[in-house]
PDB file of C-alpha atoms in Angstrom:
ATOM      1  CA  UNK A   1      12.049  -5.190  13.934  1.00 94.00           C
ATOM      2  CA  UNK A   2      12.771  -6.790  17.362  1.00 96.00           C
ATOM      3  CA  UNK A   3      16.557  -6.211  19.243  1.00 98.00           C
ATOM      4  CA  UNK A   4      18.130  -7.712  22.286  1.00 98.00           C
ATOM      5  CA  UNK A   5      21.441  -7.752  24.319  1.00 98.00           C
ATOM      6  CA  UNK A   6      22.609 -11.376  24.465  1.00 99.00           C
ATOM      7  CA  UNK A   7      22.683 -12.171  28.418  1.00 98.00           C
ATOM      8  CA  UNK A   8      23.674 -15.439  30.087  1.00 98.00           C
ATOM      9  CA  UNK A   9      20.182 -16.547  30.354  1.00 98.00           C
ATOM     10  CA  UNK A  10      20.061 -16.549  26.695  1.00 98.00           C
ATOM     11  CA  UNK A  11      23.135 -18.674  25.810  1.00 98.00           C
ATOM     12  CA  UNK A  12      22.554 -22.463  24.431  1.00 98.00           C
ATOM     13  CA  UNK A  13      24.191 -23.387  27.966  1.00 98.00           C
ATOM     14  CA  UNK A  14      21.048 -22.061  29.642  1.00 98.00           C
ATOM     15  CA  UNK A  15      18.771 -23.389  27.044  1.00 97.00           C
ATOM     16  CA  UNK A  16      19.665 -26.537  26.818  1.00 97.00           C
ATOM     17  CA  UNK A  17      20.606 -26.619  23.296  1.00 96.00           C
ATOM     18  CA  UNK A  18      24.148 -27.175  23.356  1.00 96.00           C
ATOM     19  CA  UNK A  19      27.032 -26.116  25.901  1.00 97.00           C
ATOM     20  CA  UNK A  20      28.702 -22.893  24.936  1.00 98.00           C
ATOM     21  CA  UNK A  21      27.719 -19.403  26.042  1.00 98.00           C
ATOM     22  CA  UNK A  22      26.403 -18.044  22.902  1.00 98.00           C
ATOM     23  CA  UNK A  23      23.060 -16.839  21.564  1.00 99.00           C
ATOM     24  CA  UNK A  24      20.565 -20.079  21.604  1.00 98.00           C
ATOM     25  CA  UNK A  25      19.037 -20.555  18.402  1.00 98.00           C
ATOM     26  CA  UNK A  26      15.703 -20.880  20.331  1.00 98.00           C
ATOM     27  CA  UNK A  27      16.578 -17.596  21.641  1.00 98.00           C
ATOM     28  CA  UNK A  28      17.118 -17.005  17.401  1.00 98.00           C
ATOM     29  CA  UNK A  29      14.044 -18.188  17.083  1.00 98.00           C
ATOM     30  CA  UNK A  30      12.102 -16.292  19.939  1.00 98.00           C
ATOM     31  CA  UNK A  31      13.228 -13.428  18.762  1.00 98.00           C
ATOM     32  CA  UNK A  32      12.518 -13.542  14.669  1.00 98.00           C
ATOM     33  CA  UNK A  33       8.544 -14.576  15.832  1.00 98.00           C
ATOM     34  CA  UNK A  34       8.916 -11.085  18.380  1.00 98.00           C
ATOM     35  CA  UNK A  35       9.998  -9.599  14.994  1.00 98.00           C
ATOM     36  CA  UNK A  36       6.778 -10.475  13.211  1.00 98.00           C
ATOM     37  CA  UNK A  37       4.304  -9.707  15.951  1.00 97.00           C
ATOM     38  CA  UNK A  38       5.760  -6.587  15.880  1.00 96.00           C
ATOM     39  CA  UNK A  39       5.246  -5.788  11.879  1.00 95.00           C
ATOM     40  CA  UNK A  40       1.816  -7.162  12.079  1.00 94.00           C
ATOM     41  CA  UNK A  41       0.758  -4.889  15.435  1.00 88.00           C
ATOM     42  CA  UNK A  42      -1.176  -2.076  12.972  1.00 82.00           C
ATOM     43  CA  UNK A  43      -2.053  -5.114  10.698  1.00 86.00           C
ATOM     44  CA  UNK A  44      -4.430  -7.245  12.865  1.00 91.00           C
ATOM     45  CA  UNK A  45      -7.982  -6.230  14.004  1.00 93.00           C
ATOM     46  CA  UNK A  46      -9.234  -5.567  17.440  1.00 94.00           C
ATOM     47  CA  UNK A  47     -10.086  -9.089  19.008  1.00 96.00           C
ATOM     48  CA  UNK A  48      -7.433 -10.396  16.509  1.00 97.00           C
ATOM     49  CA  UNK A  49      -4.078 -11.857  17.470  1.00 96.00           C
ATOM     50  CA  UNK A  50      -1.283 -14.296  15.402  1.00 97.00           C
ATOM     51  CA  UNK A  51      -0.185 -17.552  16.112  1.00 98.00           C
ATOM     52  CA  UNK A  52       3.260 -18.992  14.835  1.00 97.00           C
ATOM     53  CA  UNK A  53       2.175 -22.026  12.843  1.00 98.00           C
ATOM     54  CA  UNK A  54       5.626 -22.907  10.725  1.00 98.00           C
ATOM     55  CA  UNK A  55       9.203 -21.808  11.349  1.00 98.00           C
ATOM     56  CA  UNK A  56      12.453 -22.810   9.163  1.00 98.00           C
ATOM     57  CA  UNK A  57      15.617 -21.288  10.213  1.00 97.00           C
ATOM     58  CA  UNK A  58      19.437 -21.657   9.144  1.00 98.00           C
ATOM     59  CA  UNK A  59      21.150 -20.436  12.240  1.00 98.00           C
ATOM     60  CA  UNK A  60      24.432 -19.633  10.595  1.00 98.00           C
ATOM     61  CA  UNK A  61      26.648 -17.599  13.012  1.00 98.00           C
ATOM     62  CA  UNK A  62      27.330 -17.365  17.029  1.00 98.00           C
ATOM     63  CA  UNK A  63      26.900 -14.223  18.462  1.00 98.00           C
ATOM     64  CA  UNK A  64      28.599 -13.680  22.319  1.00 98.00           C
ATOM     65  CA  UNK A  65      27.381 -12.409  25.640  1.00 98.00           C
ATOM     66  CA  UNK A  66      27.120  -8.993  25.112  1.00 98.00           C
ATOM     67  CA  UNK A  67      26.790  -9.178  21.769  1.00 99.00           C
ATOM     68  CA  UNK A  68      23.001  -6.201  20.382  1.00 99.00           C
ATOM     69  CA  UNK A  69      21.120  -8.406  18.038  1.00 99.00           C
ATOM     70  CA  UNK A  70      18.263  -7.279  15.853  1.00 99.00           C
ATOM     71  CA  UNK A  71      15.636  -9.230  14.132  1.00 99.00           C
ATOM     72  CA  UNK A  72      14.005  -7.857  10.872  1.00 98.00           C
ATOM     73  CA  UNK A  73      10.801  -9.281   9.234  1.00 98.00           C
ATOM     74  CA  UNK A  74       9.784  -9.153   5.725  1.00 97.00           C
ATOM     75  CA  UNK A  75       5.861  -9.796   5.045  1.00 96.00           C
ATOM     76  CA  UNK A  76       6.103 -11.710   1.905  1.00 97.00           C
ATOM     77  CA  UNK A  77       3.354 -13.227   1.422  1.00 97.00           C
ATOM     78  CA  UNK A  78      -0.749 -13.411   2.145  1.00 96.00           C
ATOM     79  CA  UNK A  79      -2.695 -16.265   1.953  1.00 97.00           C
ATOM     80  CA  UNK A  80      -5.865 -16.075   3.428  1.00 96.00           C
ATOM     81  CA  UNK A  81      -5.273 -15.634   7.109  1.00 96.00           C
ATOM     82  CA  UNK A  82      -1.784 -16.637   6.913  1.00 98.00           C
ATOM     83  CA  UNK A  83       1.024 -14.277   6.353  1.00 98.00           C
ATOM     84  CA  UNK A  84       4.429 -15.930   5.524  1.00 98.00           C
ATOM     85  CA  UNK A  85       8.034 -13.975   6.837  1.00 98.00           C
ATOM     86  CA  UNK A  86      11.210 -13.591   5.352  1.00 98.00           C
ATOM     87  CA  UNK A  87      13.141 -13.058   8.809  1.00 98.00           C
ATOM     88  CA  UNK A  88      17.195 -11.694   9.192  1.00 99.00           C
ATOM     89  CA  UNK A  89      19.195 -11.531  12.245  1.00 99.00           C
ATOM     90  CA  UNK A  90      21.971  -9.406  12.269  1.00 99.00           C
ATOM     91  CA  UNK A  91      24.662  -8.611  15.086  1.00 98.00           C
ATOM     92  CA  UNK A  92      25.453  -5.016  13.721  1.00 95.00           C
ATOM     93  CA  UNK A  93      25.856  -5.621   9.760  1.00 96.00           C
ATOM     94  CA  UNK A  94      26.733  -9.558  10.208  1.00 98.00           C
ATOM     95  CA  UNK A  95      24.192 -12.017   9.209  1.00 99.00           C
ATOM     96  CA  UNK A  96      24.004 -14.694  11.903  1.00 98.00           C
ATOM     97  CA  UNK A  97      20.402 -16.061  11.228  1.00 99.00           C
ATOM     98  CA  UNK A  98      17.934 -16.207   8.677  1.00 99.00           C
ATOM     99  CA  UNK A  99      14.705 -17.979   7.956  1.00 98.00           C
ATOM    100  CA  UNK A 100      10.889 -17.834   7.341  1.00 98.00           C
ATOM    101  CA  UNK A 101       8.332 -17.495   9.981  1.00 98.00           C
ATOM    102  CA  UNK A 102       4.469 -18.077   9.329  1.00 98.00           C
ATOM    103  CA  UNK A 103       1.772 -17.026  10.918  1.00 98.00           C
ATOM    104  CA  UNK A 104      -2.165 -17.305  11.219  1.00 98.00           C
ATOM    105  CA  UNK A 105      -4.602 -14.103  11.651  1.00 98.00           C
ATOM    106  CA  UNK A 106      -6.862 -16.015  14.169  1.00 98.00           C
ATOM    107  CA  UNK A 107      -9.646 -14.400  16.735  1.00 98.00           C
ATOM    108  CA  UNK A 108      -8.358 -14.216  20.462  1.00 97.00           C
ATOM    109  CA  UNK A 109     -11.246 -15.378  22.415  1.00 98.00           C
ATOM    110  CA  UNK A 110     -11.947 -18.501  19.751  1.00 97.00           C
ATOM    111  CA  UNK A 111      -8.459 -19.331  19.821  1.00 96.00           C
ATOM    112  CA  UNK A 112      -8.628 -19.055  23.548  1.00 96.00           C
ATOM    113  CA  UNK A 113     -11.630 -21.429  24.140  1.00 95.00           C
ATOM    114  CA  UNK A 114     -10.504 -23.951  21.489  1.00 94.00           C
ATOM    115  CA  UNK A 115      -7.255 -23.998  23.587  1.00 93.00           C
ATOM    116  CA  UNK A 116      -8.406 -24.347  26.857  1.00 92.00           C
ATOM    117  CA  UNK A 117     -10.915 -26.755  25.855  1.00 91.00           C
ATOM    118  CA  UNK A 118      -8.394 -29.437  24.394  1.00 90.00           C
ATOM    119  CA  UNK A 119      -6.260 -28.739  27.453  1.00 86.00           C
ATOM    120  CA  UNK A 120      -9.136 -30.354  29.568  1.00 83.00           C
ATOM    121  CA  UNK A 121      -9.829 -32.912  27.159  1.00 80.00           C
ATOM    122  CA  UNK A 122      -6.160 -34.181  27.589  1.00 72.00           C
ATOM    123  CA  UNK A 123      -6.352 -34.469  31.695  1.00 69.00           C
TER     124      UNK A 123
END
């Protein structure tokens, strides 16, 4: 699970996504992948991180300034190295978001190197 308190940095006004000052569904989104690195913390191995590889999300009510949020995630399935989320975001018992999240079991410094190396490739 992964909370916040919706501040004017997080709006859709400060995104960019739109012009009212409510919760951003990138914030949404942001938060639901915070929500599955946290259930998958005692998962993952030493030298072993995730990566967010696939996100669908309804975003399906506004939530205000002010407004505590919480994000839970649901491991529902295991494939391999990737491990697929069921993902609710509440504002107290109201539904505002929900979606899926996936993510790959990958090793840190081999993700790191493969990243930094097609960075350079593409200056």
């Amino acid at each position: 699970m992964s909370g916040m308190s919706v501040r004017q940095g997080d709006t859709a006004i400060a995104h960019g996504s739109g012009d009212v000052p409510v919760l951003a569904t990138p914030q949404v989104i942001a938060l639901a992948e915070s929500a599955t690195v946290a259930a998958l913390l005692e998962c993952i191995e030493q030298g072993e991180t995730s990566v967010g590889i696939h996100v669908e999300f309804d975003h399906i009510s506004s939530a205000s300034i002010g407004a505590e949020v919480r994000a839970i995630a649901t491991c529902t399935k295991v494939e391999n190295n990737r491990l697929t989320f069921e993902i609710e975001v509440h504002e107290q018992e109201r539904l505002i978001a929900r979606g899926l999240v996936i993510r790959a079991v990958v090793d840190r410094v081999s993700f790191l190197a493969k990243a930094a190396a097609q960075s350079l490739s593409h200056q």
